[in-house]
PDB file of C-alpha atoms in Angstrom:
ATOM      1  CA  MET A   1      82.791 100.337  14.664  1.00  0.00           C
ATOM      2  CA  ASN A   2      79.687 102.169  15.248  1.00  0.00           C
ATOM      3  CA  LYS A   3      77.139 103.326  12.901  1.00  0.00           C
ATOM      4  CA  ALA A   4      78.538 106.515  12.090  1.00  0.00           C
ATOM      5  CA  SER A   5      82.035 105.189  11.262  1.00  0.00           C
ATOM      6  CA  ALA A   6      80.595 102.063   9.383  1.00  0.00           C
ATOM      7  CA  ILE A   7      79.342 104.516   6.782  1.00  0.00           C
ATOM      8  CA  LEU A   8      82.641 106.824   7.045  1.00  0.00           C
ATOM      9  CA  LYS A   9      84.662 103.661   6.130  1.00  0.00           C
ATOM     10  CA  MET A  10      81.977 101.975   3.311  1.00  0.00           C
ATOM     11  CA  ASP A  11      82.615 105.388   1.813  1.00  0.00           C
ATOM     12  CA  SER A  12      86.273 105.537   1.461  1.00  0.00           C
ATOM     13  CA  GLU A  13      85.706 102.099   0.075  1.00  0.00           C
ATOM     14  CA  VAL A  14      83.382 102.473  -2.818  1.00  0.00           C
ATOM     15  CA  CYS A  15      84.465 103.685  -6.391  1.00  0.00           C
ATOM     16  CA  CYS A  16      82.336 106.259  -7.310  1.00  0.00           C
ATOM     17  CA  SER A  17      82.946 105.972 -11.313  1.00  0.00           C
ATOM     18  CA  ASP A  18      80.556 106.807 -13.551  1.00  0.00           C
ATOM     19  CA  HIS A  19      77.065 104.118 -13.124  1.00  0.00           C
ATOM     20  CA  SER A  20      77.092 103.372 -17.025  1.00  0.00           C
ATOM     21  CA  ALA A  21      80.722 101.780 -16.696  1.00  0.00           C
ATOM     22  CA  ASP A  22      78.953  99.015 -15.244  1.00  0.00           C
ATOM     23  CA  GLY A  23      75.886  98.369 -17.005  1.00  0.00           C
ATOM     24  CA  VAL A  24      73.852  95.984 -14.595  1.00  0.00           C
ATOM     25  CA  THR A  25      70.848  95.898 -12.631  1.00  0.00           C
ATOM     26  CA  GLY A  26      70.463  94.016  -9.497  1.00  0.00           C
ATOM     27  CA  GLU A  27      68.214  91.548 -11.174  1.00  0.00           C
ATOM     28  CA  SER A  28      70.711  90.115 -13.920  1.00  0.00           C
ATOM     29  CA  VAL A  29      72.763  89.337 -11.222  1.00  0.00           C
ATOM     30  CA  GLN A  30      73.327  85.468  -9.896  1.00  0.00           C
ATOM     31  CA  GLY A  31      72.162  85.308  -6.433  1.00  0.00           C
ATOM     32  CA  LEU A  32      70.700  89.134  -5.890  1.00  0.00           C
ATOM     33  CA  ASP A  33      66.984  88.997  -7.160  1.00  0.00           C
ATOM     34  CA  LEU A  34      64.770  91.032  -4.311  1.00  0.00           C
ATOM     35  CA  SER A  35      61.450  89.575  -5.544  1.00  0.00           C
ATOM     36  CA  ASP A  36      60.728  88.049  -2.560  1.00  0.00           C
ATOM     37  CA  ILE A  37      61.330  90.760  -0.397  1.00  0.00           C
ATOM     38  CA  ALA A  38      58.433  93.741  -0.219  1.00  0.00           C
ATOM     39  CA  PHE A  39      59.340  97.172  -0.035  1.00  0.00           C
ATOM     40  CA  ARG A  40      57.777 100.448   0.633  1.00  0.00           C
ATOM     41  CA  VAL A  41      59.246 103.342  -0.101  1.00  0.00           C
ATOM     42  CA  MET A  42      58.086 106.719   1.037  1.00  0.00           C
ATOM     43  CA  SER A  43      59.091 109.988  -1.010  1.00  0.00           C
ATOM     44  CA  LEU A  44      59.867 113.263   0.039  1.00  0.00           C
ATOM     45  CA  GLN A  45      58.344 115.787  -2.273  1.00  0.00           C
ATOM     46  CA  ASP A  46      62.066 117.673  -4.072  1.00  0.00           C
ATOM     47  CA  ASN A  47      63.731 117.864  -7.005  1.00  0.00           C
ATOM     48  CA  GLY A  48      65.348 114.386  -6.688  1.00  0.00           C
ATOM     49  CA  ARG A  49      62.457 112.537  -6.451  1.00  0.00           C
ATOM     50  CA  GLU A  50      62.067 111.026  -9.977  1.00  0.00           C
ATOM     51  CA  ASP A  51      65.957 110.104  -9.931  1.00  0.00           C
ATOM     52  CA  ARG A  52      65.662 108.109  -7.042  1.00  0.00           C
ATOM     53  CA  MET A  53      62.697 106.484  -7.868  1.00  0.00           C
ATOM     54  CA  ASN A  54      64.002 105.694 -11.134  1.00  0.00           C
ATOM     55  CA  TRP A  55      67.688 104.326  -9.788  1.00  0.00           C
ATOM     56  CA  LEU A  56      65.359 101.930  -7.275  1.00  0.00           C
ATOM     57  CA  ARG A  57      63.127 100.528 -10.104  1.00  0.00           C
ATOM     58  CA  GLN A  58      65.963  99.044 -11.560  1.00  0.00           C
ATOM     59  CA  GLY A  59      65.883  96.235  -8.722  1.00  0.00           C
ATOM     60  CA  ILE A  60      62.332  97.011  -7.575  1.00  0.00           C
ATOM     61  CA  THR A  61      59.624  96.321  -9.901  1.00  0.00           C
ATOM     62  CA  GLN A  62      56.407  97.395  -7.698  1.00  0.00           C
ATOM     63  CA  PRO A  63      57.659  98.933  -4.359  1.00  0.00           C
ATOM     64  CA  GLN A  64      54.696  99.790  -2.408  1.00  0.00           C
ATOM     65  CA  GLU A  65      54.881 103.895  -2.915  1.00  0.00           C
ATOM     66  CA  TYR A  66      53.697 106.710  -0.701  1.00  0.00           C
ATOM     67  CA  ALA A  67      54.539 110.499  -1.081  1.00  0.00           C
ATOM     68  CA  TYR A  68      55.391 111.558   2.607  1.00  0.00           C
ATOM     69  CA  ARG A  69      52.789 114.450   4.655  1.00  0.00           C
ATOM     70  CA  GLU A  70      54.128 116.113   7.860  1.00  0.00           C
ATOM     71  CA  GLY A  71      52.130 114.197  10.340  1.00  0.00           C
ATOM     72  CA  GLU A  72      50.657 111.580   7.898  1.00  0.00           C
ATOM     73  CA  THR A  73      51.521 108.033   9.420  1.00  0.00           C
ATOM     74  CA  ASN A  74      49.340 106.342   6.777  1.00  0.00           C
ATOM     75  CA  PHE A  75      52.604 104.957   4.826  1.00  0.00           C
ATOM     76  CA  LEU A  76      53.321 102.519   8.335  1.00  0.00           C
ATOM     77  CA  SER A  77      50.565 100.440   8.050  1.00  0.00           C
ATOM     78  CA  VAL A  78      49.892  97.191   7.445  1.00  0.00           C
ATOM     79  CA  ALA A  79      45.799  96.807   7.589  1.00  0.00           C
ATOM     80  CA  ASP A  80      45.893  96.014   3.196  1.00  0.00           C
ATOM     81  CA  ARG A  81      49.438  95.093   2.802  1.00  0.00           C
ATOM     82  CA  ASP A  82      52.482  93.910   4.652  1.00  0.00           C
ATOM     83  CA  TYR A  83      56.300  95.402   4.011  1.00  0.00           C
ATOM     84  CA  ASP A  84      59.475  94.271   4.908  1.00  0.00           C
ATOM     85  CA  VAL A  85      61.679  96.814   3.623  1.00  0.00           C
ATOM     86  CA  MET A  86      60.531 100.889   4.576  1.00  0.00           C
ATOM     87  CA  ILE A  87      63.068 102.962   2.387  1.00  0.00           C
ATOM     88  CA  VAL A  88      62.716 106.581   3.171  1.00  0.00           C
ATOM     89  CA  ALA A  89      63.797 108.712   0.040  1.00  0.00           C
ATOM     90  CA  GLY A  90      64.831 112.308   0.131  1.00  0.00           C
ATOM     91  CA  ASN A  91      67.343 114.100   1.048  1.00  0.00           C
ATOM     92  CA  ASP A  92      66.089 116.443   3.755  1.00  0.00           C
ATOM     93  CA  VAL A  93      68.192 115.481   7.345  1.00  0.00           C
ATOM     94  CA  GLN A  94      66.089 116.992  10.050  1.00  0.00           C
ATOM     95  CA  ARG A  95      63.283 115.810   9.175  1.00  0.00           C
ATOM     96  CA  MET A  96      63.832 111.928   7.745  1.00  0.00           C
ATOM     97  CA  LYS A  97      65.612 111.612  11.532  1.00  0.00           C
ATOM     98  CA  ARG A  98      62.064 112.765  12.687  1.00  0.00           C
ATOM     99  CA  ILE A  99      60.136 110.129  10.573  1.00  0.00           C
ATOM    100  CA  ILE A 100      62.450 107.763  11.597  1.00  0.00           C
ATOM    101  CA  THR A 101      62.792 108.327  15.108  1.00  0.00           C
ATOM    102  CA  ARG A 102      59.077 109.057  15.764  1.00  0.00           C
ATOM    103  CA  ASN A 103      58.068 105.479  14.635  1.00  0.00           C
ATOM    104  CA  ARG A 104      60.275 103.417  16.181  1.00  0.00           C
ATOM    105  CA  VAL A 105      57.689 101.110  17.094  1.00  0.00           C
ATOM    106  CA  ALA A 106      55.918 100.986  14.496  1.00  0.00           C
ATOM    107  CA  LEU A 107      59.246 100.113  12.600  1.00  0.00           C
ATOM    108  CA  HIS A 108      60.680  97.698  14.850  1.00  0.00           C
ATOM    109  CA  ARG A 109      60.982  94.509  12.783  1.00  0.00           C
ATOM    110  CA  LYS A 110      61.168  96.509   9.841  1.00  0.00           C
ATOM    111  CA  LEU A 111      64.778  97.068   7.655  1.00  0.00           C
ATOM    112  CA  LYS A 112      64.960 100.731   7.693  1.00  0.00           C
ATOM    113  CA  ILE A 113      66.923 102.384   4.507  1.00  0.00           C
ATOM    114  CA  CYS A 114      67.017 106.272   4.072  1.00  0.00           C
ATOM    115  CA  VAL A 115      67.513 106.775   0.016  1.00  0.00           C
ATOM    116  CA  MET A 116      68.866 110.058  -0.644  1.00  0.00           C
ATOM    117  CA  ASN A 117      71.067 111.412  -4.038  1.00  0.00           C
ATOM    118  CA  GLN A 118      72.476 114.494  -3.123  1.00  0.00           C
ATOM    119  CA  SER A 119      74.333 113.661   1.200  1.00  0.00           C
ATOM    120  CA  VAL A 120      77.590 114.480   2.745  1.00  0.00           C
ATOM    121  CA  PRO A 121      79.294 111.503   5.360  1.00  0.00           C
ATOM    122  CA  ALA A 122      78.138 113.793   8.063  1.00  0.00           C
ATOM    123  CA  ASP A 123      74.626 113.905   6.148  1.00  0.00           C
ATOM    124  CA  ARG A 124      74.292 109.593   6.375  1.00  0.00           C
ATOM    125  CA  ALA A 125      76.283 109.318   9.864  1.00  0.00           C
ATOM    126  CA  GLN A 126      73.646 111.528  11.629  1.00  0.00           C
ATOM    127  CA  LEU A 127      70.520 108.895   9.847  1.00  0.00           C
ATOM    128  CA  LEU A 128      72.416 106.174  10.558  1.00  0.00           C
ATOM    129  CA  MET A 129      72.559 107.454  14.197  1.00  0.00           C
ATOM    130  CA  ALA A 130      69.057 108.114  14.434  1.00  0.00           C
ATOM    131  CA  GLY A 131      68.304 104.415  13.652  1.00  0.00           C
ATOM    132  CA  PHE A 132      68.613 103.576   9.475  1.00  0.00           C
ATOM    133  CA  ASP A 133      69.815 100.189   9.077  1.00  0.00           C
ATOM    134  CA  ASP A 134      71.634 101.767   6.313  1.00  0.00           C
ATOM    135  CA  VAL A 135      71.863 104.964   4.052  1.00  0.00           C
ATOM    136  CA  VAL A 136      72.504 104.768   0.661  1.00  0.00           C
ATOM    137  CA  ASP A 137      73.619 107.713  -1.566  1.00  0.00           C
ATOM    138  CA  ILE A 138      72.458 106.823  -5.545  1.00  0.00           C
ATOM    139  CA  GLY A 139      74.935 108.732  -7.042  1.00  0.00           C
ATOM    140  CA  ARG A 140      78.154 106.624  -5.361  1.00  0.00           C
ATOM    141  CA  VAL A 141      76.362 103.391  -5.004  1.00  0.00           C
ATOM    142  CA  PHE A 142      75.440 100.506  -8.052  1.00  0.00           C
ATOM    143  CA  TRP A 143      72.198  98.748  -7.554  1.00  0.00           C
ATOM    144  CA  PRO A 144      73.867  95.331  -7.155  1.00  0.00           C
ATOM    145  CA  GLU A 145      75.836  95.936  -4.117  1.00  0.00           C
ATOM    146  CA  PHE A 146      72.642  97.873  -2.960  1.00  0.00           C
ATOM    147  CA  ALA A 147      70.853  94.690  -3.641  1.00  0.00           C
ATOM    148  CA  ALA A 148      73.586  92.748  -2.016  1.00  0.00           C
ATOM    149  CA  ARG A 149      73.645  94.791   1.051  1.00  0.00           C
ATOM    150  CA  VAL A 150      69.826  94.879   1.757  1.00  0.00           C
ATOM    151  CA  ARG A 151      70.257  90.504   1.227  1.00  0.00           C
ATOM    152  CA  ALA A 152      73.097  90.557   3.720  1.00  0.00           C
ATOM    153  CA  MET A 153      70.440  92.768   5.886  1.00  0.00           C
ATOM    154  CA  GLN A 154      67.193  91.162   5.816  1.00  0.00           C
ATOM    155  CA  THR A 155      69.234  87.735   6.039  1.00  0.00           C
ATOM    156  CA  ARG A 156      70.344  88.918   9.192  1.00  0.00           C
ATOM    157  CA  MET A 157      67.426  90.623  10.775  1.00  0.00           C
ATOM    158  CA  ILE A 158      64.819  87.635  10.073  1.00  0.00           C
ATOM    159  CA  THR A 159      67.995  85.612  12.235  1.00  0.00           C
ATOM    160  CA  ALA A 160      66.975  88.526  14.753  1.00  0.00           C
ATOM    161  CA  ILE A 161      64.274  88.189  14.718  1.00  0.00           C
ATOM    162  CA  GLY A 162      64.562  84.429  15.252  1.00  0.00           C
ATOM    163  CA  ARG A 163      66.260  84.123  17.730  1.00  0.00           C
ATOM    164  CA  GLN A 164      63.760  86.933  20.282  1.00  0.00           C
ATOM    165  CA  ASP A 165      60.826  84.587  19.314  1.00  0.00           C
ATOM    166  CA  ALA A 166      62.876  81.373  20.515  1.00  0.00           C
ATOM    167  CA  LYS A 167      63.415  83.380  23.349  1.00  0.00           C
ATOM    168  CA  GLN A 168      60.297  84.816  24.115  1.00  0.00           C
ATOM    169  CA  ARG A 169      58.330  81.234  23.895  1.00  0.00           C
ATOM    170  CA  GLU A 170      61.159  79.979  26.182  1.00  0.00           C
ATOM    171  CA  ILE A 171      59.953  82.631  28.726  1.00  0.00           C
ATOM    172  CA  SER A 172      57.006  81.598  27.843  1.00  0.00           C
ATOM    173  CA  GLN A 173      56.976  78.108  28.413  1.00  0.00           C
ATOM    174  CA  LEU A 174      58.706  78.429  31.726  1.00  0.00           C
ATOM    175  CA  SER A 175      56.208  80.797  32.698  1.00  0.00           C
ATOM    176  CA  GLN A 176      53.913  77.880  32.591  1.00  0.00           C
ATOM    177  CA  ILE A 177      55.979  75.915  35.385  1.00  0.00           C
ATOM    178  CA  CYS A 178      58.022  78.609  37.713  1.00  0.00           C
ATOM    179  CA  ASN A 179      58.520  81.782  38.362  1.00  0.00           C
ATOM    180  CA  GLN A 180      60.607  82.521  35.620  1.00  0.00           C
ATOM    181  CA  ARG A 181      62.980  85.914  37.352  1.00  0.00           C
ATOM    182  CA  ARG A 182      63.812  83.767  39.873  1.00  0.00           C
ATOM    183  CA  LEU A 183      65.554  81.303  38.720  1.00  0.00           C
ATOM    184  CA  THR A 184      69.296  81.643  38.189  1.00  0.00           C
ATOM    185  CA  TRP A 185      71.053  81.134  34.344  1.00  0.00           C
ATOM    186  CA  ARG A 186      71.589  77.342  35.748  1.00  0.00           C
ATOM    187  CA  GLU A 187      68.062  76.670  36.429  1.00  0.00           C
ATOM    188  CA  GLN A 188      66.612  78.035  33.742  1.00  0.00           C
ATOM    189  CA  ASP A 189      68.923  76.010  31.425  1.00  0.00           C
ATOM    190  CA  MET A 190      68.286  72.939  33.177  1.00  0.00           C
ATOM    191  CA  LEU A 191      64.751  72.985  33.007  1.00  0.00           C
ATOM    192  CA  LEU A 192      64.294  73.882  29.355  1.00  0.00           C
ATOM    193  CA  SER A 193      66.934  70.819  29.046  1.00  0.00           C
ATOM    194  CA  LEU A 194      64.056  68.760  30.471  1.00  0.00           C
ATOM    195  CA  LEU A 195      60.669  70.984  28.512  1.00  0.00           C
ATOM    196  CA  HIS A 196      63.281  69.903  25.356  1.00  0.00           C
ATOM    197  CA  ALA A 197      64.037  66.942  25.973  1.00  0.00           C
ATOM    198  CA  ARG A 198      61.892  63.527  24.705  1.00  0.00           C
ATOM    199  CA  ASP A 199      59.020  63.111  27.595  1.00  0.00           C
ATOM    200  CA  MET A 200      60.393  65.912  29.509  1.00  0.00           C
ATOM    201  CA  SER A 201      63.384  62.814  30.708  1.00  0.00           C
ATOM    202  CA  ALA A 202      66.968  63.805  30.587  1.00  0.00           C
ATOM    203  CA  SER A 203      70.365  62.112  31.831  1.00  0.00           C
ATOM    204  CA  LEU A 204      72.768  63.161  34.519  1.00  0.00           C
ATOM    205  CA  MET A 205      74.820  63.604  31.308  1.00  0.00           C
ATOM    206  CA  THR A 206      73.299  65.889  29.495  1.00  0.00           C
ATOM    207  CA  LEU A 207      71.814  68.057  32.387  1.00  0.00           C
ATOM    208  CA  ARG A 208      75.438  68.425  34.292  1.00  0.00           C
ATOM    209  CA  ARG A 209      76.577  69.914  30.781  1.00  0.00           C
ATOM    210  CA  SER A 210      73.679  71.881  30.047  1.00  0.00           C
ATOM    211  CA  ILE A 211      74.705  74.328  33.247  1.00  0.00           C
ATOM    212  CA  SER A 212      78.393  73.380  32.704  1.00  0.00           C
ATOM    213  CA  PRO A 213      81.191  76.195  31.374  1.00  0.00           C
ATOM    214  CA  ALA A 214      83.142  76.076  28.001  1.00  0.00           C
ATOM    215  CA  GLY A 215      86.078  73.953  29.095  1.00  0.00           C
ATOM    216  CA  SER A 216      84.327  72.093  32.579  1.00  0.00           C
ATOM    217  CA  LEU A 217      81.609  69.850  34.345  1.00  0.00           C
ATOM    218  CA  VAL A 218      80.111  69.974  37.069  1.00  0.00           C
ATOM    219  CA  SER A 219      79.984  67.173  39.419  1.00  0.00           C
ATOM    220  CA  GLU A 220      76.617  65.213  39.472  1.00  0.00           C
ATOM    221  CA  LEU A 221      77.014  66.322  43.733  1.00  0.00           C
ATOM    222  CA  HIS A 222      76.665  69.783  42.076  1.00  0.00           C
ATOM    223  CA  LEU A 223      73.337  69.385  39.892  1.00  0.00           C
ATOM    224  CA  ARG A 224      71.771  67.135  42.437  1.00  0.00           C
ATOM    225  CA  VAL A 225      72.256  70.227  44.912  1.00  0.00           C
ATOM    226  CA  LEU A 226      71.071  72.828  42.016  1.00  0.00           C
ATOM    227  CA  ILE A 227      67.754  70.421  41.590  1.00  0.00           C
ATOM    228  CA  SER A 228      67.100  70.296  44.917  1.00  0.00           C
ATOM    229  CA  GLN A 229      67.020  74.092  45.337  1.00  0.00           C
ATOM    230  CA  LEU A 230      64.931  74.607  41.390  1.00  0.00           C
ATOM    231  CA  ARG A 231      62.012  71.848  42.932  1.00  0.00           C
ATOM    232  CA  ARG A 232      61.854  75.347  45.171  1.00  0.00           C
ATOM    233  CA  LYS A 233      60.917  76.976  42.774  1.00  0.00           C
ATOM    234  CA  LEU A 234      58.606  75.435  40.878  1.00  0.00           C
ATOM    235  CA  PHE A 235      54.708  76.123  41.025  1.00  0.00           C
ATOM    236  CA  ASP A 236      52.835  73.346  42.721  1.00  0.00           C
ATOM    237  CA  HIS A 237      51.786  71.467  40.269  1.00  0.00           C
ATOM    238  CA  VAL A 238      54.954  70.906  38.565  1.00  0.00           C
ATOM    239  CA  GLU A 239      57.535  68.431  39.909  1.00  0.00           C
ATOM    240  CA  ILE A 240      61.105  67.430  39.265  1.00  0.00           C
ATOM    241  CA  SER A 241      61.230  63.621  39.484  1.00  0.00           C
ATOM    242  CA  ASN A 242      64.128  61.083  40.077  1.00  0.00           C
ATOM    243  CA  VAL A 243      65.151  58.741  37.365  1.00  0.00           C
ATOM    244  CA  ARG A 244      66.542  55.390  38.918  1.00  0.00           C
ATOM    245  CA  GLY A 245      70.433  55.288  37.349  1.00  0.00           C
ATOM    246  CA  ALA A 246      68.888  57.716  34.487  1.00  0.00           C
ATOM    247  CA  GLY A 247      68.745  61.055  35.198  1.00  0.00           C
ATOM    248  CA  TYR A 248      65.715  63.424  35.916  1.00  0.00           C
ATOM    249  CA  ARG A 249      61.964  63.771  34.377  1.00  0.00           C
ATOM    250  CA  LEU A 250      59.851  66.948  34.503  1.00  0.00           C
ATOM    251  CA  VAL A 251      56.356  66.399  35.782  1.00  0.00           C
ATOM    252  CA  ILE A 252      53.826  68.566  35.463  1.00  0.00           C
ATOM    253  CA  HIS A 253      50.380  67.943  36.693  1.00  0.00           C
ATOM    254  CA  THR A 254      46.774  69.300  35.988  1.00  0.00           C
ATOM    255  CA  ARG A 255      46.305  72.159  37.692  1.00  0.00           C
ATOM    256  CA  SER A 256      44.088  71.215  40.390  1.00  0.00           C
ATOM    257  CA  THR A 257      40.547  72.960  40.514  1.00  0.00           C
ATOM    258  CA  ASP A 258      39.412  73.135  44.227  1.00  0.00           C
ATOM    259  CA  GLY A 259      37.694  75.698  45.100  1.00  0.00           C
ATOM    260  CA  VAL A 260      36.876  76.966  41.842  1.00  0.00           C
ATOM    261  CA  SER A 261      33.017  77.692  40.742  1.00  0.00           C
TER     262      SER A 261
END
């Protein structure tokens, strides 16, 4: 399901009854405290601004508030304070679409939420497609639901960033011992198994499992062939040695400085 479909489905499920019937704020609902998340709110200057800010202050006690002015980018800066979530609050769909698309790079690792108080499903779908992670109309969503959505999205983003960082670390490690782009996925998995193993030594079974598809196990002969091919792709100061009867070990020698002034 794409973002536009998701928001339309969400609209059909969200209750539109009077907020006063609920009478709860995000801080009073166990597990929905957002005090550990830093929010930055960039508000468009329209008649709904005060209502949106009052709604947000139900659970965000110290938002970093900025008034939007065309052409300014100070609301993106992390020089003085960092933030986790960028909230763009307003009702001008086209302007908010420009804000998110023009600043996509700066907001790459930030949760991006649009808060409105005069919207229709088509508006929210457009904003989701433009790049917002969520679009909320304060007339349709209770604060506890919003807090739960923010918490879930932030958790997913942290997990995704962790995976991306781990992948980058692996690429950096591999780039020190070979041309990582030349590796097949099996060769890459074998090298990572060796790098992450204690003393960079791995058993035959560990290496066979690292390169086997689900439900099967490659043979020792196949493993030896792959090791032979992998050795030819390593830099000169790196080798894979045979640990007799046990497996293989990755050996990284000190780079030669001969000929370097």
